[in-house]
Amino acid sequence: MAERDRTPDEREPRDSQQAAEPNEENMNPAETKAFEQYHDELEAVERRIAGEIDPGSRAMVVASAVFVLLLSLVLPHAGAARGLDVVLYDHTAQAEHIGLPSRLFEWFVVVFGIGFSSLALVTRRWALAWIAVAGSAVGSVFGVLSIWHRQTPGLGDYRGAGPGIGLILATLAIIVLTFHWIKVVWSRTAMQLEAEERRRIAAAEEEERHKRWLQGEDK
């Protein structure tokens, strides 16, 4: 009875509220599922791009440096000892009195200069590129130290064979590798951060549109 006695103006707020409630409750499942799938895909793309590098033309320089490092393993490191002999520290390396700096350098060449650099080039993963550049940078220091060590008299004024062509080439190659890896991992930042920002804006706009649809403003 009281409801019938109300004027149309008095009934209007309540009627509007009742009309809005089903709009939020009666959500379209297909629309909701499509939005969630779209949002998940955007996040997946953003994560993938954030973890990738784009070496571009530098990929050829990096690949060439890796090839030179591989070649240095079969070239003389010092005297009769080749780079591979130094890695294994066999009787030939021991006979040439190969010191710790050279042994550490060759291991950095194999693990970081060749191993992680090749993996980073193939997979284009940003984390692997960072490991490669860090290891190559340390390896560059050991390379220079190894050349100096082979030119410095040892205990009892022992003078062994000087640095071989393999050691010199490997040192130059790993320095070049370090420089170009640094350029690659830093050059990705501006371009990929811009792409990530565009995707975040697109996701925010889609979410806002979805909210308006739920509230009945986009009907």
PDB file of C-alpha atoms in Angstrom:
ATOM      1  CA  MET A   1       0.000   0.000   0.000  1.00  0.00           C
ATOM      2  CA  ALA A   2       2.802   2.344   0.966  1.00  0.00           C
ATOM      3  CA  GLU A   3       4.560   1.495  -2.280  1.00  0.00           C
ATOM      4  CA  ARG A   4       1.498   2.487  -4.327  1.00  0.00           C
ATOM      5  CA  ASP A   5       1.157   5.776  -2.403  1.00  0.00           C
ATOM      6  CA  ARG A   6       4.650   6.877  -3.404  1.00  0.00           C
ATOM      7  CA  THR A   7       5.012   9.440  -6.137  1.00  0.00           C
ATOM      8  CA  PRO A   8       6.964   8.537  -9.293  1.00  0.00           C
ATOM      9  CA  ASP A   9       9.853  10.788  -8.154  1.00  0.00           C
ATOM     10  CA  GLU A  10      10.112   8.891  -4.870  1.00  0.00           C
ATOM     11  CA  ARG A  11      10.124   5.505  -6.585  1.00  0.00           C
ATOM     12  CA  GLU A  12      12.749   6.489  -9.181  1.00  0.00           C
ATOM     13  CA  PRO A  13      15.941   6.176  -7.019  1.00  0.00           C
ATOM     14  CA  ARG A  14      14.957   2.739  -5.800  1.00  0.00           C
ATOM     15  CA  ASP A  15      14.018   1.584  -9.276  1.00  0.00           C
ATOM     16  CA  SER A  16      17.346   2.821 -10.632  1.00  0.00           C
ATOM     17  CA  GLN A  17      19.228   0.967  -7.909  1.00  0.00           C
ATOM     18  CA  GLN A  18      17.332  -2.240  -8.641  1.00  0.00           C
ATOM     19  CA  ALA A  19      18.095  -1.854 -12.342  1.00  0.00           C
ATOM     20  CA  ALA A  20      21.796  -1.396 -11.666  1.00  0.00           C
ATOM     21  CA  GLU A  21      22.130  -4.431  -9.410  1.00  0.00           C
ATOM     22  CA  PRO A  22      21.397  -7.059 -12.042  1.00  0.00           C
ATOM     23  CA  ASN A  23      23.908  -5.337 -14.346  1.00  0.00           C
ATOM     24  CA  GLU A  24      26.739  -6.184 -11.963  1.00  0.00           C
ATOM     25  CA  GLU A  25      25.429  -9.590 -10.993  1.00  0.00           C
ATOM     26  CA  ASN A  26      24.441 -10.806 -14.451  1.00  0.00           C
ATOM     27  CA  MET A  27      27.971 -10.620 -15.896  1.00  0.00           C
ATOM     28  CA  ASN A  28      28.562 -12.144 -19.283  1.00  0.00           C
ATOM     29  CA  PRO A  29      30.869 -15.150 -18.627  1.00  0.00           C
ATOM     30  CA  ALA A  30      32.213 -15.124 -22.180  1.00  0.00           C
ATOM     31  CA  GLU A  31      33.142 -11.432 -21.927  1.00  0.00           C
ATOM     32  CA  THR A  32      34.842 -11.949 -18.566  1.00  0.00           C
ATOM     33  CA  LYS A  33      36.780 -14.962 -19.794  1.00  0.00           C
ATOM     34  CA  ALA A  34      37.905 -13.128 -22.935  1.00  0.00           C
ATOM     35  CA  PHE A  35      39.132 -10.179 -20.885  1.00  0.00           C
ATOM     36  CA  GLU A  36      41.062 -12.390 -18.460  1.00  0.00           C
ATOM     37  CA  GLN A  37      42.646 -14.281 -21.343  1.00  0.00           C
ATOM     38  CA  TYR A  38      43.612 -11.016 -23.045  1.00  0.00           C
ATOM     39  CA  HIS A  39      45.128  -9.689 -19.824  1.00  0.00           C
ATOM     40  CA  ASP A  40      47.110 -12.905 -19.241  1.00  0.00           C
ATOM     41  CA  GLU A  41      48.450 -12.813 -22.784  1.00  0.00           C
ATOM     42  CA  LEU A  42      49.604  -9.221 -22.338  1.00  0.00           C
ATOM     43  CA  GLU A  43      51.425 -10.122 -19.136  1.00  0.00           C
ATOM     44  CA  ALA A  44      53.054 -13.129 -20.798  1.00  0.00           C
ATOM     45  CA  VAL A  45      54.256 -11.015 -23.729  1.00  0.00           C
ATOM     46  CA  GLU A  46      55.578  -8.351 -21.368  1.00  0.00           C
ATOM     47  CA  ARG A  47      57.520 -10.907 -19.333  1.00  0.00           C
ATOM     48  CA  ARG A  48      58.934 -12.488 -22.480  1.00  0.00           C
ATOM     49  CA  ILE A  49      60.070  -9.168 -23.936  1.00  0.00           C
ATOM     50  CA  ALA A  50      61.539  -8.058 -20.611  1.00  0.00           C
ATOM     51  CA  GLY A  51      63.730 -11.168 -20.565  1.00  0.00           C
ATOM     52  CA  GLU A  52      65.010 -10.980 -24.149  1.00  0.00           C
ATOM     53  CA  ILE A  53      67.796  -9.147 -25.949  1.00  0.00           C
ATOM     54  CA  ASP A  54      68.050  -8.008 -29.551  1.00  0.00           C
ATOM     55  CA  PRO A  55      71.751  -8.033 -30.521  1.00  0.00           C
ATOM     56  CA  GLY A  56      71.039  -6.958 -34.091  1.00  0.00           C
ATOM     57  CA  SER A  57      74.181  -6.481 -36.157  1.00  0.00           C
ATOM     58  CA  ARG A  58      76.330  -6.984 -33.061  1.00  0.00           C
ATOM     59  CA  ALA A  59      75.384 -10.663 -33.127  1.00  0.00           C
ATOM     60  CA  MET A  60      77.884 -11.182 -35.957  1.00  0.00           C
ATOM     61  CA  VAL A  61      80.638  -9.459 -33.988  1.00  0.00           C
ATOM     62  CA  VAL A  62      79.880 -11.537 -30.898  1.00  0.00           C
ATOM     63  CA  ALA A  63      79.778 -14.741 -32.952  1.00  0.00           C
ATOM     64  CA  SER A  64      83.114 -13.853 -34.575  1.00  0.00           C
ATOM     65  CA  ALA A  65      84.696 -13.204 -31.171  1.00  0.00           C
ATOM     66  CA  VAL A  66      83.421 -16.567 -29.912  1.00  0.00           C
ATOM     67  CA  PHE A  67      84.937 -18.246 -32.986  1.00  0.00           C
ATOM     68  CA  VAL A  68      88.309 -16.596 -32.293  1.00  0.00           C
ATOM     69  CA  LEU A  69      88.144 -17.847 -28.705  1.00  0.00           C
ATOM     70  CA  LEU A  70      87.478 -21.370 -29.974  1.00  0.00           C
ATOM     71  CA  LEU A  71      90.412 -21.051 -32.372  1.00  0.00           C
ATOM     72  CA  SER A  72      92.697 -19.856 -29.572  1.00  0.00           C
ATOM     73  CA  LEU A  73      92.257 -23.175 -27.779  1.00  0.00           C
ATOM     74  CA  VAL A  74      94.251 -24.973 -30.491  1.00  0.00           C
ATOM     75  CA  LEU A  75      96.853 -22.216 -30.901  1.00  0.00           C
ATOM     76  CA  PRO A  76      99.988 -21.855 -28.740  1.00  0.00           C
ATOM     77  CA  HIS A  77      99.269 -20.269 -25.367  1.00  0.00           C
ATOM     78  CA  ALA A  78     102.899 -20.210 -24.270  1.00  0.00           C
ATOM     79  CA  GLY A  79     105.717 -22.270 -25.708  1.00  0.00           C
ATOM     80  CA  ALA A  80     104.464 -25.723 -26.724  1.00  0.00           C
ATOM     81  CA  ALA A  81     101.349 -25.503 -24.550  1.00  0.00           C
ATOM     82  CA  ARG A  82      98.109 -24.804 -26.388  1.00  0.00           C
ATOM     83  CA  GLY A  83      95.029 -23.246 -24.872  1.00  0.00           C
ATOM     84  CA  LEU A  84      93.398 -26.654 -24.467  1.00  0.00           C
ATOM     85  CA  ASP A  85      96.509 -27.939 -22.677  1.00  0.00           C
ATOM     86  CA  VAL A  86      96.200 -25.055 -20.227  1.00  0.00           C
ATOM     87  CA  VAL A  87      92.519 -25.840 -19.592  1.00  0.00           C
ATOM     88  CA  LEU A  88      93.333 -29.491 -18.862  1.00  0.00           C
ATOM     89  CA  TYR A  89      96.642 -28.574 -17.220  1.00  0.00           C
ATOM     90  CA  ASP A  90      98.342 -31.604 -18.714  1.00  0.00           C
ATOM     91  CA  HIS A  91     102.049 -32.449 -18.734  1.00  0.00           C
ATOM     92  CA  THR A  92     102.718 -30.015 -21.609  1.00  0.00           C
ATOM     93  CA  ALA A  93     101.258 -27.102 -19.633  1.00  0.00           C
ATOM     94  CA  GLN A  94     103.148 -28.166 -16.528  1.00  0.00           C
ATOM     95  CA  ALA A  95     106.398 -28.364 -18.489  1.00  0.00           C
ATOM     96  CA  GLU A  96     105.880 -24.765 -19.629  1.00  0.00           C
ATOM     97  CA  HIS A  97     105.259 -23.670 -16.026  1.00  0.00           C
ATOM     98  CA  ILE A  98     101.811 -22.298 -16.818  1.00  0.00           C
ATOM     99  CA  GLY A  99     100.743 -20.167 -13.874  1.00  0.00           C
ATOM    100  CA  LEU A 100      97.404 -19.700 -12.145  1.00  0.00           C
ATOM    101  CA  PRO A 101      96.446 -16.497 -14.057  1.00  0.00           C
ATOM    102  CA  SER A 102      96.646 -18.343 -17.389  1.00  0.00           C
ATOM    103  CA  ARG A 103      94.683 -21.315 -16.091  1.00  0.00           C
ATOM    104  CA  LEU A 104      91.948 -19.087 -14.695  1.00  0.00           C
ATOM    105  CA  PHE A 105      91.874 -17.068 -17.907  1.00  0.00           C
ATOM    106  CA  GLU A 106      91.373 -20.123 -20.108  1.00  0.00           C
ATOM    107  CA  TRP A 107      88.558 -21.371 -17.886  1.00  0.00           C
ATOM    108  CA  PHE A 108      86.828 -17.990 -18.103  1.00  0.00           C
ATOM    109  CA  VAL A 109      87.251 -18.171 -21.883  1.00  0.00           C
ATOM    110  CA  VAL A 110      85.638 -21.615 -22.065  1.00  0.00           C
ATOM    111  CA  VAL A 111      82.816 -21.070 -19.555  1.00  0.00           C
ATOM    112  CA  PHE A 112      81.829 -17.453 -20.177  1.00  0.00           C
ATOM    113  CA  GLY A 113      83.442 -16.347 -23.429  1.00  0.00           C
ATOM    114  CA  ILE A 114      82.352 -19.447 -25.336  1.00  0.00           C
ATOM    115  CA  GLY A 115      79.696 -21.207 -23.231  1.00  0.00           C
ATOM    116  CA  PHE A 116      77.422 -18.468 -21.912  1.00  0.00           C
ATOM    117  CA  SER A 117      77.997 -16.233 -24.936  1.00  0.00           C
ATOM    118  CA  SER A 118      76.818 -19.006 -27.266  1.00  0.00           C
ATOM    119  CA  LEU A 119      73.793 -19.723 -25.079  1.00  0.00           C
ATOM    120  CA  ALA A 120      72.889 -16.027 -24.938  1.00  0.00           C
ATOM    121  CA  LEU A 121      73.132 -15.723 -28.729  1.00  0.00           C
ATOM    122  CA  VAL A 122      70.970 -18.793 -29.333  1.00  0.00           C
ATOM    123  CA  THR A 123      68.312 -18.179 -26.670  1.00  0.00           C
ATOM    124  CA  ARG A 124      68.543 -14.347 -26.584  1.00  0.00           C
ATOM    125  CA  ARG A 125      67.921 -14.432 -22.856  1.00  0.00           C
ATOM    126  CA  TRP A 126      68.838 -11.229 -21.050  1.00  0.00           C
ATOM    127  CA  ALA A 127      70.004 -13.066 -17.905  1.00  0.00           C
ATOM    128  CA  LEU A 128      72.422 -15.243 -19.895  1.00  0.00           C
ATOM    129  CA  ALA A 129      73.798 -12.167 -21.654  1.00  0.00           C
ATOM    130  CA  TRP A 130      74.443 -10.509 -18.294  1.00  0.00           C
ATOM    131  CA  ILE A 131      76.288 -13.617 -17.053  1.00  0.00           C
ATOM    132  CA  ALA A 132      78.319 -13.644 -20.272  1.00  0.00           C
ATOM    133  CA  VAL A 133      79.292  -9.983 -19.975  1.00  0.00           C
ATOM    134  CA  ALA A 134      80.214 -10.313 -16.291  1.00  0.00           C
ATOM    135  CA  GLY A 135      82.349 -13.402 -16.854  1.00  0.00           C
ATOM    136  CA  SER A 136      83.970 -11.962 -19.971  1.00  0.00           C
ATOM    137  CA  ALA A 137      84.859  -8.764 -18.115  1.00  0.00           C
ATOM    138  CA  VAL A 138      86.636 -10.723 -15.381  1.00  0.00           C
ATOM    139  CA  GLY A 139      88.246 -12.908 -18.034  1.00  0.00           C
ATOM    140  CA  SER A 140      89.614  -9.812 -19.779  1.00  0.00           C
ATOM    141  CA  VAL A 141      91.443  -8.861 -16.602  1.00  0.00           C
ATOM    142  CA  PHE A 142      92.934 -12.340 -16.273  1.00  0.00           C
ATOM    143  CA  GLY A 143      93.941 -12.246 -19.951  1.00  0.00           C
ATOM    144  CA  VAL A 144      95.972  -9.068 -19.534  1.00  0.00           C
ATOM    145  CA  LEU A 145      97.406 -10.442 -16.293  1.00  0.00           C
ATOM    146  CA  SER A 146      98.384 -13.673 -18.061  1.00  0.00           C
ATOM    147  CA  ILE A 147     100.311 -11.799 -20.755  1.00  0.00           C
ATOM    148  CA  TRP A 148     102.110  -9.791 -18.088  1.00  0.00           C
ATOM    149  CA  HIS A 149     102.804 -12.969 -16.097  1.00  0.00           C
ATOM    150  CA  ARG A 150     104.433 -14.707 -19.087  1.00  0.00           C
ATOM    151  CA  GLN A 151     106.794 -11.738 -19.502  1.00  0.00           C
ATOM    152  CA  THR A 152     107.790 -11.552 -15.841  1.00  0.00           C
ATOM    153  CA  PRO A 153     110.686 -13.639 -14.438  1.00  0.00           C
ATOM    154  CA  GLY A 154     109.615 -16.317 -11.987  1.00  0.00           C
ATOM    155  CA  LEU A 155     111.234 -17.751  -8.882  1.00  0.00           C
ATOM    156  CA  GLY A 156     114.981 -18.119  -9.182  1.00  0.00           C
ATOM    157  CA  ASP A 157     114.917 -15.723 -12.143  1.00  0.00           C
ATOM    158  CA  TYR A 158     113.220 -18.410 -14.245  1.00  0.00           C
ATOM    159  CA  ARG A 159     112.251 -17.115 -17.671  1.00  0.00           C
ATOM    160  CA  GLY A 160     109.747 -19.268 -19.506  1.00  0.00           C
ATOM    161  CA  ALA A 161     108.272 -18.881 -22.957  1.00  0.00           C
ATOM    162  CA  GLY A 162     106.531 -15.600 -23.612  1.00  0.00           C
ATOM    163  CA  PRO A 163     102.857 -15.221 -24.482  1.00  0.00           C
ATOM    164  CA  GLY A 164     101.862 -17.181 -27.568  1.00  0.00           C
ATOM    165  CA  ILE A 165      99.610 -16.085 -30.407  1.00  0.00           C
ATOM    166  CA  GLY A 166      96.702 -18.009 -28.871  1.00  0.00           C
ATOM    167  CA  LEU A 167      96.911 -16.115 -25.584  1.00  0.00           C
ATOM    168  CA  ILE A 168      97.143 -12.741 -27.320  1.00  0.00           C
ATOM    169  CA  LEU A 169      94.241 -13.477 -29.681  1.00  0.00           C
ATOM    170  CA  ALA A 170      92.082 -14.812 -26.850  1.00  0.00           C
ATOM    171  CA  THR A 171      92.721 -11.719 -24.738  1.00  0.00           C
ATOM    172  CA  LEU A 172      91.829  -9.354 -27.579  1.00  0.00           C
ATOM    173  CA  ALA A 173      88.745 -11.416 -28.482  1.00  0.00           C
ATOM    174  CA  ILE A 174      87.357 -11.516 -24.958  1.00  0.00           C
ATOM    175  CA  ILE A 175      87.884  -7.754 -24.572  1.00  0.00           C
ATOM    176  CA  VAL A 176      85.939  -7.167 -27.805  1.00  0.00           C
ATOM    177  CA  LEU A 177      83.298  -9.629 -26.603  1.00  0.00           C
ATOM    178  CA  THR A 178      82.913  -7.784 -23.301  1.00  0.00           C
ATOM    179  CA  PHE A 179      82.515  -4.416 -25.026  1.00  0.00           C
ATOM    180  CA  HIS A 180      79.825  -5.607 -27.418  1.00  0.00           C
ATOM    181  CA  TRP A 181      77.917  -7.578 -24.782  1.00  0.00           C
ATOM    182  CA  ILE A 182      77.740  -4.426 -22.673  1.00  0.00           C
ATOM    183  CA  LYS A 183      76.326  -2.535 -25.658  1.00  0.00           C
ATOM    184  CA  VAL A 184      73.764  -5.277 -26.309  1.00  0.00           C
ATOM    185  CA  VAL A 185      72.426  -5.602 -22.768  1.00  0.00           C
ATOM    186  CA  TRP A 186      72.117  -1.838 -22.308  1.00  0.00           C
ATOM    187  CA  SER A 187      70.737  -0.947 -25.743  1.00  0.00           C
ATOM    188  CA  ARG A 188      67.720  -3.185 -25.153  1.00  0.00           C
ATOM    189  CA  THR A 189      66.544  -1.082 -22.204  1.00  0.00           C
ATOM    190  CA  ALA A 190      65.025   1.974 -23.906  1.00  0.00           C
ATOM    191  CA  MET A 191      63.244   0.124 -26.709  1.00  0.00           C
ATOM    192  CA  GLN A 192      61.847  -2.691 -24.586  1.00  0.00           C
ATOM    193  CA  LEU A 193      60.826  -0.479 -21.703  1.00  0.00           C
ATOM    194  CA  GLU A 194      58.855   1.603 -24.196  1.00  0.00           C
ATOM    195  CA  ALA A 195      57.152  -1.534 -25.501  1.00  0.00           C
ATOM    196  CA  GLU A 196      56.350  -2.645 -21.963  1.00  0.00           C
ATOM    197  CA  GLU A 197      54.842   0.772 -21.211  1.00  0.00           C
ATOM    198  CA  ARG A 198      52.598   0.558 -24.278  1.00  0.00           C
ATOM    199  CA  ARG A 199      51.359  -2.840 -23.183  1.00  0.00           C
ATOM    200  CA  ARG A 200      50.659  -1.619 -19.666  1.00  0.00           C
ATOM    201  CA  ILE A 201      48.646   1.294 -21.065  1.00  0.00           C
ATOM    202  CA  ALA A 202      46.687  -1.048 -23.337  1.00  0.00           C
ATOM    203  CA  ALA A 203      45.951  -3.379 -20.426  1.00  0.00           C
ATOM    204  CA  ALA A 204      44.817  -0.464 -18.244  1.00  0.00           C
ATOM    205  CA  GLU A 205      42.512   0.828 -20.978  1.00  0.00           C
ATOM    206  CA  GLU A 206      40.998  -2.607 -21.477  1.00  0.00           C
ATOM    207  CA  GLU A 207      40.474  -3.020 -17.743  1.00  0.00           C
ATOM    208  CA  GLU A 208      38.811   0.395 -17.512  1.00  0.00           C
ATOM    209  CA  ARG A 209      36.523  -0.458 -20.424  1.00  0.00           C
ATOM    210  CA  HIS A 210      35.601  -3.717 -18.721  1.00  0.00           C
ATOM    211  CA  LYS A 211      34.751  -1.890 -15.492  1.00  0.00           C
ATOM    212  CA  ARG A 212      32.528   0.544 -17.371  1.00  0.00           C
ATOM    213  CA  TRP A 213      30.771  -2.370 -19.001  1.00  0.00           C
ATOM    214  CA  LEU A 214      30.087  -3.928 -15.602  1.00  0.00           C
ATOM    215  CA  GLN A 215      28.692  -0.654 -14.300  1.00  0.00           C
ATOM    216  CA  GLY A 216      26.445  -0.228 -17.314  1.00  0.00           C
ATOM    217  CA  GLU A 217      28.159   2.901 -18.597  1.00  0.00           C
ATOM    218  CA  ASP A 218      29.301   1.243 -21.803  1.00  0.00           C
ATOM    219  CA  LYS A 219      25.936  -0.301 -22.743  1.00  0.00           C
TER     220      LYS A 219
END
